[in-house]
Short mmCIF file of C-alpha atoms in Angstrom, two decimals:
data_model
loop_
_atom_site.label_atom_id
_atom_site.label_comp_id
_atom_site.label_asym_id
_atom_site.label_seq_id
_atom_site.Cartn_x
_atom_site.Cartn_y
_atom_site.Cartn_z
CA MET X 119 38.20 14.84 -27.74
CA SER X 120 35.21 15.47 -25.46
CA ASP X 121 34.14 18.98 -24.49
CA ALA X 122 34.62 18.09 -20.81
CA LEU X 123 38.24 17.05 -21.41
CA ILE X 124 38.97 20.21 -23.42
CA ASN X 125 37.59 22.37 -20.60
CA GLY X 126 39.47 20.36 -17.98
CA LEU X 127 42.84 20.72 -19.72
CA ALA X 128 42.24 24.40 -20.52
CA GLY X 129 41.28 25.08 -16.91
CA ALA X 130 44.44 23.37 -15.67
CA GLY X 131 46.61 25.40 -18.05
CA GLY X 132 44.95 28.69 -17.14
CA GLY X 133 45.17 27.89 -13.44
CA ILE X 134 48.91 27.19 -13.57
CA ILE X 135 49.67 30.47 -15.34
CA ALA X 136 47.47 32.45 -12.93
CA GLN X 137 49.16 30.73 -9.98
CA LEU X 138 52.66 31.58 -11.21
CA ILE X 139 51.72 35.25 -11.60
CA THR X 140 50.02 35.71 -8.22
CA TYR X 141 51.86 33.23 -5.95
CA PRO X 142 53.88 35.78 -3.89
CA LEU X 143 50.60 37.52 -2.99
CA GLN X 144 49.09 34.19 -2.00
CA SER X 145 52.04 33.34 0.26
CA VAL X 146 51.83 36.69 2.08
CA ASN X 147 48.06 36.39 2.38
CA THR X 148 48.30 32.94 3.99
CA ARG X 149 50.71 34.36 6.59
CA GLN X 150 48.30 37.23 7.26
CA GLN X 151 45.41 34.82 7.75
CA THR X 152 47.32 32.58 10.17
CA GLU X 153 48.84 35.39 12.27
CA ARG X 154 47.55 34.70 15.81
CA ASP X 155 49.46 37.37 17.71
CA VAL X 156 46.86 40.12 18.25
CA LYS X 157 49.49 42.83 19.02
CA LYS X 158 51.44 41.93 15.90
CA ALA X 159 48.30 41.88 13.74
CA LYS X 160 47.30 45.39 14.85
CA ARG X 161 50.43 46.94 13.35
CA LYS X 162 48.74 46.77 9.93
CA HIS X 163 51.74 46.40 7.66
CA GLY X 164 50.84 46.76 4.01
CA THR X 165 51.11 43.84 1.61
CA LEU X 166 54.14 45.24 -0.20
CA GLU X 167 55.83 46.01 3.12
CA GLN X 168 55.26 42.45 4.31
CA MET X 169 56.63 41.07 1.06
CA CYS X 170 59.77 43.21 1.51
CA GLN X 171 60.15 41.95 5.09
CA VAL X 172 59.96 38.34 3.95
CA VAL X 173 62.57 38.96 1.27
CA LYS X 174 64.85 40.83 3.72
CA ASN X 175 64.60 38.33 6.58
CA GLU X 176 64.15 35.02 4.75
CA GLY X 177 65.10 35.56 1.11
CA TRP X 178 63.21 35.64 -2.18
CA GLY X 179 62.66 31.90 -2.07
CA ARG X 180 60.21 32.19 0.82
CA LEU X 181 57.72 34.06 -1.35
CA TYR X 182 57.62 30.94 -3.54
CA SER X 183 57.69 28.36 -0.74
CA GLY X 184 55.33 25.53 -1.66
CA LEU X 185 55.16 26.57 -5.32
CA ALA X 186 55.80 23.06 -6.69
CA PRO X 187 52.96 21.31 -4.82
CA SER X 188 50.82 24.41 -5.40
CA ILE X 189 51.24 24.11 -9.17
CA VAL X 190 50.38 20.42 -8.95
CA GLY X 191 47.39 21.29 -6.77
CA THR X 192 46.25 24.04 -9.13
CA ALA X 193 46.51 21.80 -12.18
CA CYS X 194 44.63 19.01 -10.39
CA SER X 195 42.02 21.32 -8.87
CA GLN X 196 41.27 23.26 -12.04
CA GLY X 197 41.37 20.15 -14.20
CA VAL X 198 39.09 18.16 -11.89
CA TYR X 199 36.75 21.11 -11.36
CA TYR X 200 36.31 22.03 -15.02
CA TYR X 201 36.05 18.39 -16.12
CA PHE X 202 33.25 17.56 -13.71
CA TYR X 203 31.68 21.00 -14.13
CA GLN X 204 31.32 20.39 -17.87
CA ILE X 205 29.89 16.90 -17.31
CA PHE X 206 27.32 18.19 -14.81
CA ARG X 207 26.62 21.22 -17.01
CA ASP X 208 25.95 19.05 -20.08
CA ARG X 209 23.55 16.97 -18.01
CA ALA X 210 21.75 20.08 -16.75
CA GLU X 211 21.42 21.42 -20.30
CA ALA X 212 20.00 18.08 -21.48
CA ILE X 213 17.42 18.20 -18.70
CA ALA X 214 16.54 21.81 -19.59
CA ARG X 215 16.01 20.87 -23.26
CA GLU X 216 13.85 17.93 -22.25
CA ASN X 217 11.77 20.18 -20.01
CA LYS X 218 11.30 22.64 -22.89
CA ARG X 219 9.95 19.85 -25.10
CA ASN X 220 7.51 19.10 -22.31
CA GLY X 221 6.43 22.73 -22.17
CA ILE X 222 8.46 23.66 -19.06
CA GLY X 223 10.93 26.56 -19.21
CA ASP X 224 12.75 28.09 -22.18
CA GLY X 225 15.41 25.39 -22.57
CA SER X 226 18.21 27.30 -20.82
CA VAL X 227 19.94 26.41 -17.55
CA GLY X 228 18.67 28.69 -14.78
CA MET X 229 20.61 30.38 -12.00
CA LEU X 230 19.73 27.74 -9.38
CA SER X 231 20.76 24.90 -11.70
CA SER X 232 24.06 26.67 -12.45
CA LEU X 233 24.69 27.02 -8.72
CA MET X 234 24.01 23.31 -8.11
CA VAL X 235 26.27 22.28 -11.00
CA ALA X 236 29.14 24.42 -9.67
CA ALA X 237 28.59 23.11 -6.12
CA LEU X 238 28.73 19.45 -7.19
CA ALA X 239 31.90 20.03 -9.19
CA GLY X 240 33.41 21.97 -6.26
CA CYS X 241 32.68 19.25 -3.69
CA THR X 242 34.25 16.61 -5.94
CA ASN X 243 37.32 18.80 -6.34
CA VAL X 244 37.70 19.49 -2.59
CA LEU X 245 37.48 15.84 -1.55
CA LEU X 246 40.09 14.79 -4.11
CA THR X 247 42.64 17.63 -3.76
CA ASN X 248 42.46 18.80 -0.10
CA PRO X 249 45.67 16.93 0.94
CA ILE X 250 47.71 18.94 -1.57
CA TRP X 251 46.49 22.26 -0.18
CA VAL X 252 47.19 21.29 3.44
CA VAL X 253 50.83 20.67 2.45
CA VAL X 254 50.96 23.98 0.54
CA THR X 255 49.60 25.90 3.55
CA ARG X 256 52.23 24.29 5.81
CA MET X 257 55.01 25.35 3.46
CA GLN X 258 53.69 28.89 3.00
CA THR X 259 53.44 29.51 6.76
CA HIS X 260 56.78 27.92 7.66
CA THR X 261 59.41 30.49 8.62
CA LYS X 262 63.09 30.23 9.44
CA ASN X 263 62.17 31.04 13.04
CA SER X 264 59.99 27.93 13.32
CA ASN X 265 62.68 25.69 14.77
CA LYS X 266 64.32 28.21 17.05
CA SER X 267 64.28 28.04 20.83
CA GLN X 268 60.89 27.36 22.39
CA PRO X 269 59.43 29.35 25.28
CA GLY X 270 60.56 28.10 28.65
CA HIS X 271 64.18 27.50 27.64
CA SER X 272 66.83 29.57 29.41
CA SER X 273 67.88 32.59 27.39
CA ILE X 274 71.47 33.68 26.80
CA ALA X 275 72.74 36.35 29.12
CA PRO X 276 73.37 39.77 27.54
CA ASP X 277 77.13 39.60 28.20
CA GLU X 278 77.48 36.12 26.69
CA LYS X 279 78.30 35.65 23.04
CA ALA X 280 75.84 33.40 21.26
CA LEU X 281 77.17 30.75 18.96
CA ASP X 282 76.03 30.87 15.35
CA PRO X 283 73.01 28.62 14.92
CA ILE X 284 73.30 25.57 12.70
CA GLU X 285 71.56 26.25 9.39
CA CYS X 286 68.53 24.01 9.09
CA PRO X 287 68.00 22.12 5.82
CA PRO X 288 65.45 23.61 3.40
CA TYR X 289 61.84 22.93 4.36
CA GLY X 290 60.62 21.00 1.34
CA THR X 291 57.48 19.12 0.33
CA GLY X 292 58.75 15.90 1.91
CA HIS X 293 59.37 17.66 5.25
CA ALA X 294 55.85 19.12 5.24
CA ILE X 295 54.26 15.76 4.45
CA GLN X 296 56.25 13.95 7.15
CA GLU X 297 55.53 16.64 9.75
CA LEU X 298 51.81 16.55 8.98
CA TYR X 299 51.67 12.75 9.14
CA ASP X 300 53.58 12.66 12.45
CA GLU X 301 51.24 15.28 13.90
CA ALA X 302 47.84 13.92 12.85
CA GLY X 303 48.22 10.77 10.75
CA ILE X 304 46.40 10.22 7.46
CA GLN X 305 43.35 12.21 8.59
CA GLY X 306 45.61 15.24 8.97
CA PHE X 307 45.70 15.59 5.19
CA TRP X 308 42.00 16.44 5.27
CA LYS X 309 42.33 19.17 7.89
CA GLY X 310 40.01 22.06 7.15
CA VAL X 311 37.92 19.99 4.74
CA PHE X 312 34.65 20.98 6.43
CA PRO X 313 35.01 24.77 6.00
CA THR X 314 36.49 24.09 2.55
CA LEU X 315 33.38 22.15 1.55
CA ILE X 316 31.25 25.06 2.76
CA MET X 317 33.53 27.35 0.77
CA VAL X 318 32.43 25.51 -2.36
CA SER X 319 29.91 28.34 -2.43
CA ASN X 320 32.78 30.63 -3.49
CA PRO X 321 33.44 29.10 -6.93
CA SER X 322 29.73 28.34 -7.16
CA MET X 323 28.90 32.01 -6.71
CA GLN X 324 31.81 32.95 -8.94
CA PHE X 325 30.65 30.80 -11.84
CA MET X 326 27.01 31.69 -11.34
CA LEU X 327 27.85 35.41 -11.50
CA TYR X 328 30.27 34.88 -14.40
CA GLU X 329 27.87 32.87 -16.54
CA THR X 330 24.94 35.16 -15.77
CA MET X 331 26.93 38.26 -16.78
CA LEU X 332 28.37 36.45 -19.82
CA LYS X 333 24.91 35.37 -20.97
CA LYS X 334 23.56 38.92 -20.66
CA LEU X 335 26.57 40.34 -22.51
CA LYS X 336 26.12 37.85 -25.37
CA ARG X 337 22.42 38.69 -25.63
CA LYS X 338 23.16 42.41 -25.89
CA ARG X 339 25.95 41.72 -28.39
CA ALA X 340 23.59 39.61 -30.51
CA LEU X 341 21.01 42.39 -30.62
CA VAL X 342 23.55 45.06 -31.56
CA LYS X 343 25.59 43.02 -34.05
CA GLN X 344 22.81 40.90 -35.55
CA GLY X 345 23.55 37.46 -34.14
CA ASP X 346 27.27 37.93 -33.43
CA THR X 347 27.81 36.74 -29.83
CA GLY X 348 31.64 36.90 -29.82
CA VAL X 349 33.28 38.08 -26.59
CA THR X 350 36.79 39.54 -26.43
CA ALA X 351 39.54 38.36 -24.07
CA LEU X 352 39.46 41.71 -22.24
CA GLU X 353 35.71 41.39 -21.60
CA ILE X 354 36.20 37.86 -20.24
CA PHE X 355 39.03 39.20 -18.03
CA LEU X 356 36.74 41.89 -16.57
CA LEU X 357 33.78 39.52 -16.10
CA GLY X 358 36.01 37.00 -14.31
CA ALA X 359 37.39 39.73 -12.04
CA LEU X 360 33.92 41.02 -11.08
CA ALA X 361 32.60 37.51 -10.42
CA LYS X 362 35.56 36.60 -8.19
CA LEU X 363 35.35 39.87 -6.28
CA GLY X 364 31.73 39.26 -5.29
CA ALA X 365 32.36 35.65 -4.25
CA THR X 366 35.52 36.42 -2.25
CA VAL X 367 33.94 39.15 -0.11
CA VAL X 368 31.14 36.79 0.99
CA THR X 369 33.20 33.68 1.79
CA TYR X 370 36.49 35.13 3.11
CA PRO X 371 35.91 34.35 6.84
CA LEU X 372 35.70 30.62 6.03
CA LEU X 373 38.98 30.85 4.14
CA VAL X 374 40.70 32.27 7.24
CA VAL X 375 39.32 29.44 9.43
CA LYS X 376 40.49 26.86 6.90
CA SER X 377 44.02 28.32 6.82
CA ARG X 378 44.20 28.35 10.63
CA LEU X 379 43.26 24.67 10.78
CA GLN X 380 45.70 23.62 8.05
CA ALA X 381 48.69 25.58 9.42
CA LYS X 382 50.95 23.94 11.99
CA GLN X 383 49.36 23.99 15.43
CA THR X 384 51.39 25.61 18.21
CA THR X 385 52.78 23.43 21.01
CA THR X 386 53.55 26.19 23.52
CA GLY X 387 50.60 25.33 25.74
CA ASP X 388 48.69 28.49 24.82
CA LYS X 389 45.17 27.22 24.16
CA ARG X 390 44.29 30.37 22.22
CA HIS X 391 46.60 29.25 19.41
CA ASN X 392 45.57 25.60 19.23
CA TYR X 393 42.39 24.59 17.40
CA GLU X 394 40.69 21.23 17.82
CA GLY X 395 38.24 21.69 14.97
CA THR X 396 36.22 24.13 12.89
CA LEU X 397 33.82 25.19 15.65
CA ASP X 398 36.63 25.49 18.20
CA ALA X 399 38.60 27.73 15.80
CA ILE X 400 35.58 29.98 15.17
CA LEU X 401 34.78 30.38 18.88
CA LYS X 402 38.40 31.09 19.87
CA MET X 403 38.84 33.62 17.08
CA ILE X 404 35.67 35.44 18.17
CA ARG X 405 36.75 35.39 21.82
CA TYR X 406 40.39 36.40 21.47
CA GLU X 407 40.49 38.37 18.21
CA GLY X 408 36.96 39.57 17.55
CA LEU X 409 35.27 39.72 14.17
CA HIS X 410 38.32 41.52 12.78
CA GLY X 411 40.22 38.23 12.95
CA PHE X 412 38.01 36.73 10.25
CA TYR X 413 39.04 39.41 7.76
CA LYS X 414 42.81 39.44 8.21
CA GLY X 415 44.55 39.95 4.88
CA MET X 416 41.29 40.43 2.99
CA SER X 417 42.59 43.28 0.82
CA THR X 418 45.55 41.14 -0.26
CA LYS X 419 43.25 38.21 -1.00
CA ILE X 420 40.92 40.35 -3.10
CA VAL X 421 43.81 41.59 -5.26
CA GLN X 422 45.29 38.09 -5.60
CA SER X 423 41.98 36.29 -6.22
CA VAL X 424 40.56 38.82 -8.65
CA LEU X 425 43.79 38.94 -10.67
CA ALA X 426 44.15 35.14 -10.66
CA ALA X 427 40.51 34.54 -11.63
CA ALA X 428 40.60 37.13 -14.40
CA VAL X 429 43.79 35.62 -15.87
CA LEU X 430 42.37 32.11 -15.46
CA PHE X 431 39.10 32.87 -17.27
CA MET X 432 40.84 34.73 -20.08
CA ILE X 433 43.46 32.04 -20.73
CA LYS X 434 40.98 29.17 -20.33
CA GLU X 435 38.55 30.62 -22.86
CA GLU X 436 41.38 31.27 -25.33
CA LEU X 437 42.72 27.72 -24.91
CA VAL X 438 39.25 26.21 -25.35
CA ARG X 439 38.65 28.35 -28.43
CA GLY X 440 42.03 27.40 -29.90
CA ALA X 441 41.53 23.68 -29.20
CA ARG X 442 38.11 23.68 -30.86
CA MET X 443 39.49 25.50 -33.90
CA LEU X 444 42.31 22.95 -34.24
CA LEU X 445 39.90 20.04 -33.88
CA THR X 446 37.53 21.59 -36.43
CA LYS X 447 40.34 22.19 -38.94
CA GLY X 448 41.72 18.71 -38.32
CA GLY X 449 38.32 17.14 -38.93
CA THR X 450 37.81 19.19 -42.12
CA SER X 451 41.23 18.31 -43.56
CA THR X 452 40.67 14.63 -42.76
CA ARG X 453 37.37 14.62 -44.65
CA ARG X 454 38.98 16.38 -47.64
CA THR X 455 41.88 13.95 -47.88
CA ARG X 456 39.70 10.87 -47.41
CA PRO X 457 39.70 8.80 -50.64
CA ALA X 458 36.42 8.46 -52.52
#
């Protein structure tokens, strides 16, 4: 089994577990990012309070709306990313070794090369998996109020008794896909792809910071313990958390723009709430919400992203280590049992 495949499968497994643990935070954060009512946004409800409101008004299930396609998306995204990352990384290391033989460099992959490797893997991942995340965003931002009476319709008089509304069927993956296709056709599944491609800098920064810190830690460990470069799961957890924290703070405004574009566009005629593209969304957010609008839900995102990244790195490294041990033992036992 190739090293790229091992890393791809381990990344998918770690990503799924991290997603299951942090999904309610992700759902609330997506709602915070796509909230376009300025008066409502200024009330500053805490994350836990918003989670309680969702549970009270819509039920526990709404915190996990879109979980199924999200797990598929996470497995695909992490698998694709780590697979291509390892392929590009192996190529970069081969080039670095070749340069060392020619008297250039020390044979290690530099920071710029690590950034380029992560960016290439990220772009490949975005182009292949963006449709899944558009559907997930639609499902996370859908509320039970979505299909209620639109503005402009006559309201019921105070002294009249309203009839109980007909319960709408559950908003599932199929509903989200059909709604998106009816609204924008096939190209609708790549909504927000431009800011997402720019956001490739997030995992690029994340992995650059992670590998730089990991390399320094291994060097110090080798000096102290005479060649032993082993790193514990807790240390990997902390390194992953620090790397994700730095990357999230820098790229968060693009994440908000992407969520706004992928969420269902309003049809009430209010131009402030309808975005025609990335630039239009940025300009309208600046005009009607100010710079604050680009950082809605940032505290929630930091907690969710840092926790998810830390869990992902820890589980991925353990899975990779376990897979290599099994392959090594399997190869050894095969050689021992091979007849002379």
